[in-house]
Amino acid sequence: MPTKIEKDVISGRDTTGHEWDGLKELNTPLPKWWLYTLIVICIWGVGYAIVRPSVPGLFSYYHGTSGFSTRAQVTADVAAIAAGRAGSMDKIKATPIEKIGQDPQLQAVAMTAGRITFANNCQPCHGAGGGGRPGYPTLASDSWIWGGKLAEIQQTITYGIRSGHPDARVNQMPRFGADGILKPAEIDAAADFVLSLRAGTKPGPNVAAGAKVFAENCVACHGEKGEGNREVGGPNLHSAVHLYGDSKEAVVAQISNPRQGVMPNWNTRLDAATIKSVAFYVHSLGGGQ
Ligand code: HEC
Ligand code: HEC
């Protein structure tokens, strides 16, 4: 198509010379305000790219002349908050855990620090809000294995359970099946007895025989009637909340070859005031005694 620039009679403007089926394209200039805005934005963009961190590189990036960094800003903010809190955390460190609740301000700091510490460190095992998961006890009920008083919780968190720390809480349930201490029929009966302790469970056929096995092998840790023994960390077997499964298979498995769950010691990872705060928080979850 030949390009022929001519004037449009109606608007008086030049055409671009493009024509489609008799329609001609006008060569209308960009509005001035639009053009100037564009130029200003381009200049501003170049300036911004020079001053601020902008162009990515293979291993780093162009940092800009202003030295601005969101990471540095976060670090500074965190340091400022930590400095502000340091006073309170020092006070928590110096206050016996039973007295923290008497000072509303201290209590608020302990709860906040405890909640954050719990979410970062404990939640993966104990679940949100300490709800627990199979093998990881709920911390929100009053069914405690090792004790639900503030100092007891603090002790558990500090040194752990079977953590390998010399002051850890330790109790090894014998491997009644794996080590051949009981015969399979005795284990089966003991499981029937254990299940008979739990409300709402249909008792198995060998409860009486199981009671005898229990009396001879289990009371030292689980108590005369299976009520548990916090002194030695033997769980209450009546409790509606268990560490492991509800089914007979799960109970037989536990008696045969106990899991011996490990709770890490936190004294090497968290400072004393933080442990105190998270113990205070755990105590508040609903089961504190
Ligand atoms: C790696 C998994 C794991 C992590 C992480 C963990 N725990 Fe535990 N915790 C356990 C296990 C397993 C037990 C139960 C051990 C047993 O069989 O007696 C336990 C038990 C406890 C108990 C004793 C409960 C009772 O009934 O006496 C407390 C309290 C506790 N944990 C608090 C915490 C706190 C607070 C944190 C975070 C600072 C934490 N745990 C992090 C695995 C974990
Ligand atoms: C030396 C102490 C000890 C003896 C003896 C012992 N247990 Fe245990 N038992 C424990 C401990 C500690 C736990 C929980 C720790 C773990 O294995 O993680 C436990 C857990 C259990 C559980 C799981 C509880 C739950 O909440 O899910 C059952 C069931 C159980 N024992 C049954 C028995 C029976 C039945 C016997 C006797 C044949 C027995 N135990 C003897 C220490 C003992």
mmCIF file of C-alpha atoms and ligand atoms in Angstrom:
data_model
loop_
_atom_site.group_PDB
_atom_site.id
_atom_site.type_symbol
_atom_site.label_atom_id
_atom_site.label_comp_id
_atom_site.label_asym_id
_atom_site.label_seq_id
_atom_site.Cartn_x
_atom_site.Cartn_y
_atom_site.Cartn_z
ATOM 1 C CA MET A 1 0.000 0.000 0.000
ATOM 2 C CA PRO A 2 1.503 3.367 -0.926
ATOM 3 C CA THR A 3 2.016 5.695 2.026
ATOM 4 C CA LYS A 4 0.667 9.081 1.227
ATOM 5 C CA ILE A 5 0.670 11.720 3.948
ATOM 6 C CA GLU A 6 -2.174 14.122 3.522
ATOM 7 C CA LYS A 7 -4.238 16.486 5.644
ATOM 8 C CA ASP A 8 -7.498 15.338 7.118
ATOM 9 C CA VAL A 9 -10.140 17.831 6.080
ATOM 10 C CA ILE A 10 -12.279 17.654 9.204
ATOM 11 C CA SER A 11 -9.635 17.841 11.977
ATOM 12 C CA GLY A 12 -6.948 19.604 9.972
ATOM 13 C CA ARG A 13 -4.352 17.085 11.204
ATOM 14 C CA ASP A 14 -1.836 15.094 9.204
ATOM 15 C CA THR A 15 -2.625 11.478 8.596
ATOM 16 C CA THR A 16 -0.013 8.758 9.058
ATOM 17 C CA GLY A 17 -0.631 7.560 5.554
ATOM 18 C CA HIS A 18 -2.147 4.309 6.764
ATOM 19 C CA GLU A 19 -5.517 3.569 5.349
ATOM 20 C CA TRP A 20 -7.864 0.622 5.828
ATOM 21 C CA ASP A 21 -10.950 0.317 3.750
ATOM 22 C CA GLY A 22 -11.210 4.059 3.493
ATOM 23 C CA LEU A 23 -10.479 4.703 7.187
ATOM 24 C CA LYS A 24 -7.417 6.913 7.589
ATOM 25 C CA GLU A 25 -5.244 7.057 10.698
ATOM 26 C CA LEU A 26 -4.695 10.525 12.136
ATOM 27 C CA ASN A 27 -1.240 11.428 13.368
ATOM 28 C CA THR A 28 -2.382 12.903 16.691
ATOM 29 C CA PRO A 29 0.520 13.979 18.931
ATOM 30 C CA LEU A 30 0.686 12.715 22.541
ATOM 31 C CA PRO A 31 -0.899 15.129 25.016
ATOM 32 C CA LYS A 32 1.789 17.374 26.486
ATOM 33 C CA TRP A 33 0.901 16.623 30.127
ATOM 34 C CA TRP A 34 1.256 12.887 29.388
ATOM 35 C CA LEU A 35 4.588 13.284 27.690
ATOM 36 C CA TYR A 36 6.061 15.435 30.473
ATOM 37 C CA THR A 37 4.825 13.014 33.118
ATOM 38 C CA LEU A 38 6.512 10.171 31.256
ATOM 39 C CA ILE A 39 9.796 12.068 31.027
ATOM 40 C CA VAL A 40 9.671 12.965 34.728
ATOM 41 C CA ILE A 41 8.967 9.340 35.666
ATOM 42 C CA CYS A 42 11.874 8.111 33.525
ATOM 43 C CA ILE A 43 14.270 10.557 35.164
ATOM 44 C CA TRP A 44 12.946 9.672 38.609
ATOM 45 C CA GLY A 45 13.298 5.944 37.808
ATOM 46 C CA VAL A 46 16.929 6.281 36.795
ATOM 47 C CA GLY A 47 17.641 8.323 39.929
ATOM 48 C CA TYR A 48 15.836 5.793 42.119
ATOM 49 C CA ALA A 49 17.815 2.926 40.577
ATOM 50 C CA ILE A 50 21.046 4.752 41.373
ATOM 51 C CA VAL A 51 20.164 5.686 44.954
ATOM 52 C CA ARG A 52 18.282 2.587 46.129
ATOM 53 C CA PRO A 53 19.144 -1.128 45.869
ATOM 54 C CA SER A 54 17.967 -2.069 42.391
ATOM 55 C CA VAL A 55 19.718 -4.239 39.810
ATOM 56 C CA PRO A 56 20.019 -7.944 40.737
ATOM 57 C CA GLY A 57 23.344 -9.672 40.139
ATOM 58 C CA LEU A 58 24.336 -13.313 40.029
ATOM 59 C CA PHE A 59 25.515 -13.534 43.649
ATOM 60 C CA SER A 60 24.532 -10.174 45.071
ATOM 61 C CA TYR A 61 22.807 -7.045 43.851
ATOM 62 C CA TYR A 62 23.551 -3.366 43.287
ATOM 63 C CA HIS A 63 23.178 -1.864 46.782
ATOM 64 C CA GLY A 64 22.490 1.736 45.765
ATOM 65 C CA THR A 65 24.257 4.869 46.973
ATOM 66 C CA SER A 66 21.976 5.330 50.007
ATOM 67 C CA GLY A 67 22.993 2.033 51.612
ATOM 68 C CA PHE A 68 19.337 1.264 52.371
ATOM 69 C CA SER A 69 18.573 -2.369 53.317
ATOM 70 C CA THR A 70 15.302 -3.775 54.655
ATOM 71 C CA ARG A 71 17.308 -6.492 56.388
ATOM 72 C CA ALA A 72 19.428 -3.941 58.239
ATOM 73 C CA GLN A 73 16.254 -2.099 59.172
ATOM 74 C CA VAL A 74 14.670 -5.290 60.573
ATOM 75 C CA THR A 75 17.844 -6.047 62.542
ATOM 76 C CA ALA A 76 17.794 -2.532 63.964
ATOM 77 C CA ASP A 77 14.087 -2.807 64.844
ATOM 78 C CA VAL A 78 14.594 -6.187 66.509
ATOM 79 C CA ALA A 79 17.566 -4.820 68.456
ATOM 80 C CA ALA A 80 15.456 -1.870 69.604
ATOM 81 C CA ILE A 81 12.649 -4.177 70.787
ATOM 82 C CA ALA A 82 15.151 -6.496 72.483
ATOM 83 C CA ALA A 83 16.720 -3.526 74.258
ATOM 84 C CA GLY A 84 13.285 -2.398 75.387
ATOM 85 C CA ARG A 85 12.435 -5.864 76.617
ATOM 86 C CA ALA A 86 15.838 -6.605 78.144
ATOM 87 C CA GLY A 87 14.875 -4.851 81.344
ATOM 88 C CA SER A 88 11.731 -6.947 81.701
ATOM 89 C CA MET A 89 13.509 -10.180 80.769
ATOM 90 C CA ASP A 90 16.179 -9.455 83.382
ATOM 91 C CA LYS A 91 13.399 -8.965 85.894
ATOM 92 C CA ILE A 92 11.803 -12.269 84.860
ATOM 93 C CA LYS A 93 15.158 -13.955 85.279
ATOM 94 C CA ALA A 94 15.450 -12.600 88.819
ATOM 95 C CA THR A 95 11.844 -13.389 89.811
ATOM 96 C CA PRO A 96 10.862 -16.876 91.030
ATOM 97 C CA ILE A 97 8.424 -18.353 88.514
ATOM 98 C CA GLU A 98 5.590 -18.511 91.073
ATOM 99 C CA LYS A 99 5.815 -14.720 91.592
ATOM 100 C CA ILE A 100 5.609 -13.703 87.916
ATOM 101 C CA GLY A 101 1.811 -13.789 87.975
ATOM 102 C CA GLN A 102 1.710 -11.215 90.778
ATOM 103 C CA ASP A 103 3.079 -8.465 88.554
ATOM 104 C CA PRO A 104 0.671 -7.786 85.665
ATOM 105 C CA GLN A 105 3.326 -6.126 83.530
ATOM 106 C CA LEU A 106 5.830 -8.930 84.050
ATOM 107 C CA GLN A 107 3.114 -11.460 83.396
ATOM 108 C CA ALA A 108 2.260 -9.792 80.069
ATOM 109 C CA VAL A 109 5.902 -9.872 78.963
ATOM 110 C CA ALA A 110 6.293 -13.514 80.031
ATOM 111 C CA MET A 111 3.132 -14.502 78.152
ATOM 112 C CA THR A 112 4.229 -12.753 74.957
ATOM 113 C CA ALA A 113 7.783 -14.114 75.087
ATOM 114 C CA GLY A 114 6.412 -17.547 76.018
ATOM 115 C CA ARG A 115 3.883 -17.612 73.196
ATOM 116 C CA ILE A 116 6.477 -16.661 70.583
ATOM 117 C CA THR A 117 9.030 -19.117 71.963
ATOM 118 C CA PHE A 118 6.421 -21.852 71.978
ATOM 119 C CA ALA A 119 5.383 -21.208 68.375
ATOM 120 C CA ASN A 120 9.005 -21.246 67.221
ATOM 121 C CA ASN A 121 10.310 -24.203 69.207
ATOM 122 C CA CYS A 122 7.584 -26.386 70.666
ATOM 123 C CA GLN A 123 4.681 -26.273 68.242
ATOM 124 C CA PRO A 124 6.236 -28.684 65.705
ATOM 125 C CA CYS A 125 6.034 -31.468 68.294
ATOM 126 C CA HIS A 126 3.299 -30.395 70.715
ATOM 127 C CA GLY A 127 0.927 -28.820 68.213
ATOM 128 C CA ALA A 128 -0.635 -25.354 68.153
ATOM 129 C CA GLY A 129 -1.729 -24.256 71.609
ATOM 130 C CA GLY A 130 -0.071 -27.390 73.052
ATOM 131 C CA GLY A 131 -2.891 -29.578 71.762
ATOM 132 C CA GLY A 132 -0.557 -32.569 71.402
ATOM 133 C CA ARG A 133 -0.195 -35.276 68.782
ATOM 134 C CA PRO A 134 0.339 -39.045 69.080
ATOM 135 C CA GLY A 135 3.620 -39.505 70.954
ATOM 136 C CA TYR A 136 3.734 -35.823 71.947
ATOM 137 C CA PRO A 137 1.685 -35.091 75.031
ATOM 138 C CA THR A 138 -0.952 -32.411 75.143
ATOM 139 C CA LEU A 139 0.175 -29.556 77.351
ATOM 140 C CA ALA A 140 -3.281 -28.037 77.554
ATOM 141 C CA SER A 141 -4.899 -30.589 79.865
ATOM 142 C CA ASP A 142 -4.365 -31.402 83.521
ATOM 143 C CA SER A 143 -3.182 -34.898 82.617
ATOM 144 C CA TRP A 144 0.505 -34.460 83.368
ATOM 145 C CA ILE A 145 3.154 -37.149 83.106
ATOM 146 C CA TRP A 146 5.808 -35.286 85.069
ATOM 147 C CA GLY A 147 3.779 -32.629 86.813
ATOM 148 C CA GLY A 148 1.864 -29.450 86.056
ATOM 149 C CA LYS A 149 3.120 -27.062 88.723
ATOM 150 C CA LEU A 150 5.070 -24.087 87.388
ATOM 151 C CA ALA A 151 8.380 -25.308 88.816
ATOM 152 C CA GLU A 152 7.804 -28.842 87.516
ATOM 153 C CA ILE A 153 7.093 -27.601 83.999
ATOM 154 C CA GLN A 154 10.134 -25.339 84.168
ATOM 155 C CA GLN A 155 12.271 -28.315 85.233
ATOM 156 C CA THR A 156 10.940 -30.507 82.401
ATOM 157 C CA ILE A 157 11.634 -27.828 79.789
ATOM 158 C CA THR A 158 15.071 -26.971 81.148
ATOM 159 C CA TYR A 159 16.530 -30.485 81.203
ATOM 160 C CA GLY A 160 14.160 -32.452 78.979
ATOM 161 C CA ILE A 161 12.982 -36.039 79.166
ATOM 162 C CA ARG A 162 15.428 -38.809 78.164
ATOM 163 C CA SER A 163 17.330 -35.988 76.482
ATOM 164 C CA GLY A 164 20.749 -37.277 77.450
ATOM 165 C CA HIS A 165 21.284 -34.353 79.814
ATOM 166 C CA PRO A 166 22.526 -35.600 83.232
ATOM 167 C CA ASP A 167 19.627 -33.817 84.987
ATOM 168 C CA ALA A 168 16.992 -34.952 82.483
ATOM 169 C CA ARG A 169 13.842 -36.673 83.668
ATOM 170 C CA VAL A 170 14.315 -40.359 82.888
ATOM 171 C CA ASN A 171 12.105 -43.384 83.185
ATOM 172 C CA GLN A 172 12.436 -46.324 80.840
ATOM 173 C CA MET A 173 9.413 -48.566 80.630
ATOM 174 C CA PRO A 174 10.834 -52.101 80.184
ATOM 175 C CA ARG A 175 10.487 -53.735 76.786
ATOM 176 C CA PHE A 176 8.197 -56.471 78.089
ATOM 177 C CA GLY A 177 7.779 -58.145 74.713
ATOM 178 C CA ALA A 178 10.988 -57.342 72.889
ATOM 179 C CA ASP A 179 13.090 -58.479 75.857
ATOM 180 C CA GLY A 180 10.921 -61.546 76.583
ATOM 181 C CA ILE A 181 9.896 -60.408 80.091
ATOM 182 C CA LEU A 182 6.247 -61.291 79.435
ATOM 183 C CA LYS A 183 4.688 -63.859 77.130
ATOM 184 C CA PRO A 184 2.461 -62.585 74.298
ATOM 185 C CA ALA A 185 -0.658 -63.893 76.123
ATOM 186 C CA GLU A 186 0.320 -61.949 79.251
ATOM 187 C CA ILE A 187 0.867 -58.794 77.203
ATOM 188 C CA ASP A 188 -2.498 -59.288 75.535
ATOM 189 C CA ALA A 189 -4.159 -59.650 78.937
ATOM 190 C CA ALA A 190 -2.346 -56.619 80.334
ATOM 191 C CA ALA A 191 -3.610 -54.626 77.360
ATOM 192 C CA ASP A 192 -7.179 -55.748 78.112
ATOM 193 C CA PHE A 193 -6.714 -54.550 81.661
ATOM 194 C CA VAL A 194 -5.283 -51.183 80.562
ATOM 195 C CA LEU A 195 -8.190 -50.649 78.178
ATOM 196 C CA SER A 196 -10.665 -51.533 80.942
ATOM 197 C CA LEU A 197 -9.350 -48.524 82.867
ATOM 198 C CA ARG A 198 -10.403 -46.126 80.162
ATOM 199 C CA ALA A 199 -13.968 -44.937 80.327
ATOM 200 C CA GLY A 200 -16.118 -45.849 77.367
ATOM 201 C CA THR A 201 -13.954 -48.780 76.251
ATOM 202 C CA LYS A 202 -15.508 -52.232 75.970
ATOM 203 C CA PRO A 203 -13.456 -54.496 78.279
ATOM 204 C CA GLY A 204 -11.582 -57.344 76.585
ATOM 205 C CA PRO A 205 -11.958 -60.993 77.654
ATOM 206 C CA ASN A 206 -8.837 -61.211 79.839
ATOM 207 C CA VAL A 207 -9.187 -58.282 82.225
ATOM 208 C CA ALA A 208 -8.836 -60.428 85.368
ATOM 209 C CA ALA A 209 -5.661 -62.128 84.149
ATOM 210 C CA GLY A 210 -4.400 -58.746 83.009
ATOM 211 C CA ALA A 211 -4.972 -57.224 86.444
ATOM 212 C CA LYS A 212 -2.630 -59.854 87.880
ATOM 213 C CA VAL A 213 0.069 -59.156 85.277
ATOM 214 C CA PHE A 214 -0.358 -55.468 85.992
ATOM 215 C CA ALA A 215 -0.029 -55.896 89.759
ATOM 216 C CA GLU A 216 3.183 -57.845 89.289
ATOM 217 C CA ASN A 217 4.852 -55.728 86.627
ATOM 218 C CA CYS A 218 3.435 -52.279 86.235
ATOM 219 C CA VAL A 219 2.407 -50.665 89.528
ATOM 220 C CA ALA A 220 5.863 -49.319 90.378
ATOM 221 C CA CYS A 221 5.515 -46.787 87.592
ATOM 222 C CA HIS A 222 1.818 -46.604 86.819
ATOM 223 C CA GLY A 223 0.431 -46.823 90.380
ATOM 224 C CA GLU A 224 -1.692 -49.495 92.117
ATOM 225 C CA LYS A 225 -4.746 -48.752 90.027
ATOM 226 C CA GLY A 226 -3.032 -47.307 86.977
ATOM 227 C CA GLU A 227 -3.518 -43.793 88.297
ATOM 228 C CA GLY A 228 0.050 -42.879 87.295
ATOM 229 C CA ASN A 229 3.031 -41.722 89.308
ATOM 230 C CA ARG A 230 4.391 -38.270 88.619
ATOM 231 C CA GLU A 231 7.382 -38.842 90.879
ATOM 232 C CA VAL A 232 8.768 -41.232 88.298
ATOM 233 C CA GLY A 233 6.917 -40.018 85.210
ATOM 234 C CA GLY A 234 4.641 -43.021 84.820
ATOM 235 C CA PRO A 235 1.599 -41.848 82.839
ATOM 236 C CA ASN A 236 -1.914 -42.117 84.229
ATOM 237 C CA LEU A 237 -3.576 -44.933 82.294
ATOM 238 C CA HIS A 238 -7.134 -43.847 83.144
ATOM 239 C CA SER A 239 -6.696 -40.540 81.467
ATOM 240 C CA ALA A 240 -8.785 -39.731 78.426
ATOM 241 C CA VAL A 241 -5.665 -38.140 76.945
ATOM 242 C CA HIS A 242 -2.946 -40.586 76.067
ATOM 243 C CA LEU A 243 0.492 -40.339 74.712
ATOM 244 C CA TYR A 244 -0.027 -43.131 72.202
ATOM 245 C CA GLY A 245 -2.945 -44.742 70.403
ATOM 246 C CA ASP A 246 -6.310 -45.825 71.778
ATOM 247 C CA SER A 247 -6.557 -49.166 70.020
ATOM 248 C CA LYS A 248 -5.665 -52.491 71.570
ATOM 249 C CA GLU A 249 -2.890 -52.886 68.962
ATOM 250 C CA ALA A 250 -1.351 -49.594 70.078
ATOM 251 C CA VAL A 251 -1.426 -50.630 73.749
ATOM 252 C CA VAL A 252 0.039 -54.072 72.957
ATOM 253 C CA ALA A 253 2.750 -52.357 70.907
ATOM 254 C CA GLN A 254 3.590 -49.981 73.774
ATOM 255 C CA ILE A 255 3.847 -52.841 76.301
ATOM 256 C CA SER A 256 5.886 -54.986 73.911
ATOM 257 C CA ASN A 257 8.313 -52.312 72.795
ATOM 258 C CA PRO A 258 7.807 -48.913 74.473
ATOM 259 C CA ARG A 259 8.488 -45.815 72.452
ATOM 260 C CA GLN A 260 10.579 -43.974 75.074
ATOM 261 C CA GLY A 261 9.752 -40.550 73.659
ATOM 262 C CA VAL A 262 12.421 -37.881 73.853
ATOM 263 C CA MET A 263 11.807 -34.291 74.880
ATOM 264 C CA PRO A 264 14.913 -32.155 74.194
ATOM 265 C CA ASN A 265 16.562 -30.160 76.964
ATOM 266 C CA TRP A 266 16.321 -26.455 76.247
ATOM 267 C CA ASN A 267 18.923 -25.072 78.645
ATOM 268 C CA THR A 268 21.529 -25.104 75.876
ATOM 269 C CA ARG A 269 19.229 -23.376 73.382
ATOM 270 C CA LEU A 270 17.144 -20.895 75.360
ATOM 271 C CA ASP A 271 18.238 -18.566 78.152
ATOM 272 C CA ALA A 272 16.811 -18.969 81.649
ATOM 273 C CA ALA A 273 14.346 -16.078 81.369
ATOM 274 C CA THR A 274 12.974 -17.406 78.082
ATOM 275 C CA ILE A 275 12.527 -20.893 79.552
ATOM 276 C CA LYS A 276 10.753 -19.366 82.522
ATOM 277 C CA SER A 277 8.461 -17.443 80.158
ATOM 278 C CA VAL A 278 7.589 -20.474 78.049
ATOM 279 C CA ALA A 279 6.947 -22.523 81.213
ATOM 280 C CA PHE A 280 4.641 -19.771 82.418
ATOM 281 C CA TYR A 281 2.870 -19.813 79.046
ATOM 282 C CA VAL A 282 2.502 -23.634 79.041
ATOM 283 C CA HIS A 283 1.077 -23.462 82.573
ATOM 284 C CA SER A 284 -1.557 -21.031 81.288
ATOM 285 C CA LEU A 285 -2.711 -23.275 78.438
ATOM 286 C CA GLY A 286 -5.394 -24.831 80.600
ATOM 287 C CA GLY A 287 -3.745 -27.582 82.603
ATOM 288 C CA GLY A 288 -1.573 -25.594 84.996
ATOM 289 C CA GLN A 289 -1.673 -26.680 88.634
HETATM 290 C C1 HEC B 1 11.229 -33.035 69.248
HETATM 291 C C2 HEC B 1 9.917 -32.957 69.802
HETATM 292 C C3 HEC B 1 9.686 -32.034 70.974
HETATM 293 C C4 HEC B 1 9.914 -30.682 71.053
HETATM 294 C C5 HEC B 1 10.509 -29.785 69.998
HETATM 295 C C6 HEC B 1 9.435 -30.267 72.344
HETATM 296 N N1 HEC B 1 8.939 -31.328 73.035
HETATM 297 FE FE1 HEC B 1 8.102 -31.285 74.886
HETATM 298 N N2 HEC B 1 7.913 -33.306 74.839
HETATM 299 C C7 HEC B 1 8.217 -34.133 73.786
HETATM 300 C C8 HEC B 1 7.911 -35.506 74.131
HETATM 301 C C9 HEC B 1 8.103 -36.723 73.222
HETATM 302 C C10 HEC B 1 7.419 -35.490 75.449
HETATM 303 C C11 HEC B 1 6.944 -36.683 76.254
HETATM 304 C C12 HEC B 1 8.072 -37.585 76.673
HETATM 305 C C13 HEC B 1 7.554 -38.795 77.414
HETATM 306 O O1 HEC B 1 7.296 -39.788 76.737
HETATM 307 O O2 HEC B 1 7.456 -38.722 78.656
HETATM 308 C C14 HEC B 1 7.435 -34.094 75.863
HETATM 309 C C15 HEC B 1 7.011 -33.652 77.104
HETATM 310 C C16 HEC B 1 6.908 -32.327 77.493
HETATM 311 C C17 HEC B 1 6.431 -31.875 78.772
HETATM 312 C C18 HEC B 1 5.981 -32.760 79.931
HETATM 313 C C19 HEC B 1 4.496 -33.006 79.868
HETATM 314 C C20 HEC B 1 3.975 -33.756 81.053
HETATM 315 O O3 HEC B 1 2.868 -34.253 80.904
HETATM 316 O O4 HEC B 1 4.622 -33.804 82.100
HETATM 317 C C21 HEC B 1 6.457 -30.501 78.750
HETATM 318 C C22 HEC B 1 6.022 -29.558 79.859
HETATM 319 C C23 HEC B 1 6.967 -30.106 77.467
HETATM 320 N N3 HEC B 1 7.235 -31.230 76.715
HETATM 321 C C24 HEC B 1 7.138 -28.782 77.059
HETATM 322 C C25 HEC B 1 7.801 -28.430 75.890
HETATM 323 C C26 HEC B 1 8.141 -27.068 75.552
HETATM 324 C C27 HEC B 1 7.779 -25.850 76.357
HETATM 325 C C28 HEC B 1 8.819 -27.123 74.367
HETATM 326 C C29 HEC B 1 9.455 -25.973 73.606
HETATM 327 C C30 HEC B 1 10.406 -25.159 74.318
HETATM 328 C C31 HEC B 1 8.874 -28.518 73.956
HETATM 329 N N4 HEC B 1 8.246 -29.269 74.910
HETATM 330 C C32 HEC B 1 9.461 -28.947 72.780
HETATM 331 C C33 HEC B 1 8.731 -33.734 72.568
HETATM 332 C C34 HEC B 1 9.090 -32.434 72.238
HETATM 333 C C1 HEC B 2 9.849 -48.530 84.872
HETATM 334 C C2 HEC B 2 8.571 -47.858 84.769
HETATM 335 C C3 HEC B 2 7.447 -48.510 83.983
HETATM 336 C C4 HEC B 2 6.945 -49.758 84.096
HETATM 337 C C5 HEC B 2 7.389 -50.866 85.058
HETATM 338 C C6 HEC B 2 5.849 -49.850 83.180
HETATM 339 N N1 HEC B 2 5.704 -48.676 82.507
HETATM 340 FE FE1 HEC B 2 4.287 -48.257 81.136
HETATM 341 N N2 HEC B 2 5.098 -46.423 80.828
HETATM 342 C C7 HEC B 2 6.207 -45.947 81.510
HETATM 343 C C8 HEC B 2 6.560 -44.686 80.934
HETATM 344 C C9 HEC B 2 7.706 -43.814 81.377
HETATM 345 C C10 HEC B 2 5.652 -44.447 79.865
HETATM 346 C C11 HEC B 2 5.591 -43.271 78.870
HETATM 347 C C12 HEC B 2 6.883 -43.046 78.198
HETATM 348 C C13 HEC B 2 7.165 -43.528 76.817
HETATM 349 O O1 HEC B 2 7.295 -44.758 76.567
HETATM 350 O O2 HEC B 2 7.330 -42.668 75.961
HETATM 351 C C14 HEC B 2 4.745 -45.555 79.861
HETATM 352 C C15 HEC B 2 3.666 -45.640 78.998
HETATM 353 C C16 HEC B 2 2.751 -46.655 79.037
HETATM 354 C C17 HEC B 2 1.552 -46.710 78.240
HETATM 355 C C18 HEC B 2 1.104 -45.635 77.239
HETATM 356 C C19 HEC B 2 0.330 -44.594 77.968
HETATM 357 C C20 HEC B 2 -0.263 -43.555 77.061
HETATM 358 O O3 HEC B 2 -0.562 -42.461 77.570
HETATM 359 O O4 HEC B 2 -0.465 -43.791 75.856
HETATM 360 C C21 HEC B 2 0.918 -47.871 78.536
HETATM 361 C C22 HEC B 2 -0.382 -48.347 77.963
HETATM 362 C C23 HEC B 2 1.731 -48.554 79.520
HETATM 363 N N3 HEC B 2 2.816 -47.778 79.802
HETATM 364 C C24 HEC B 2 1.405 -49.774 80.068
HETATM 365 C C25 HEC B 2 2.247 -50.464 80.930
HETATM 366 C C26 HEC B 2 1.983 -51.799 81.381
HETATM 367 C C27 HEC B 2 0.770 -52.609 81.031
HETATM 368 C C28 HEC B 2 3.024 -52.146 82.176
HETATM 369 C C29 HEC B 2 3.271 -53.471 82.865
HETATM 370 C C30 HEC B 2 3.230 -54.637 82.045
HETATM 371 C C31 HEC B 2 3.928 -51.000 82.256
HETATM 372 N N4 HEC B 2 3.422 -50.012 81.457
HETATM 373 C C32 HEC B 2 5.054 -50.955 83.013
HETATM 374 C C33 HEC B 2 6.872 -46.527 82.544
HETATM 375 C C34 HEC B 2 6.677 -47.832 82.973
#
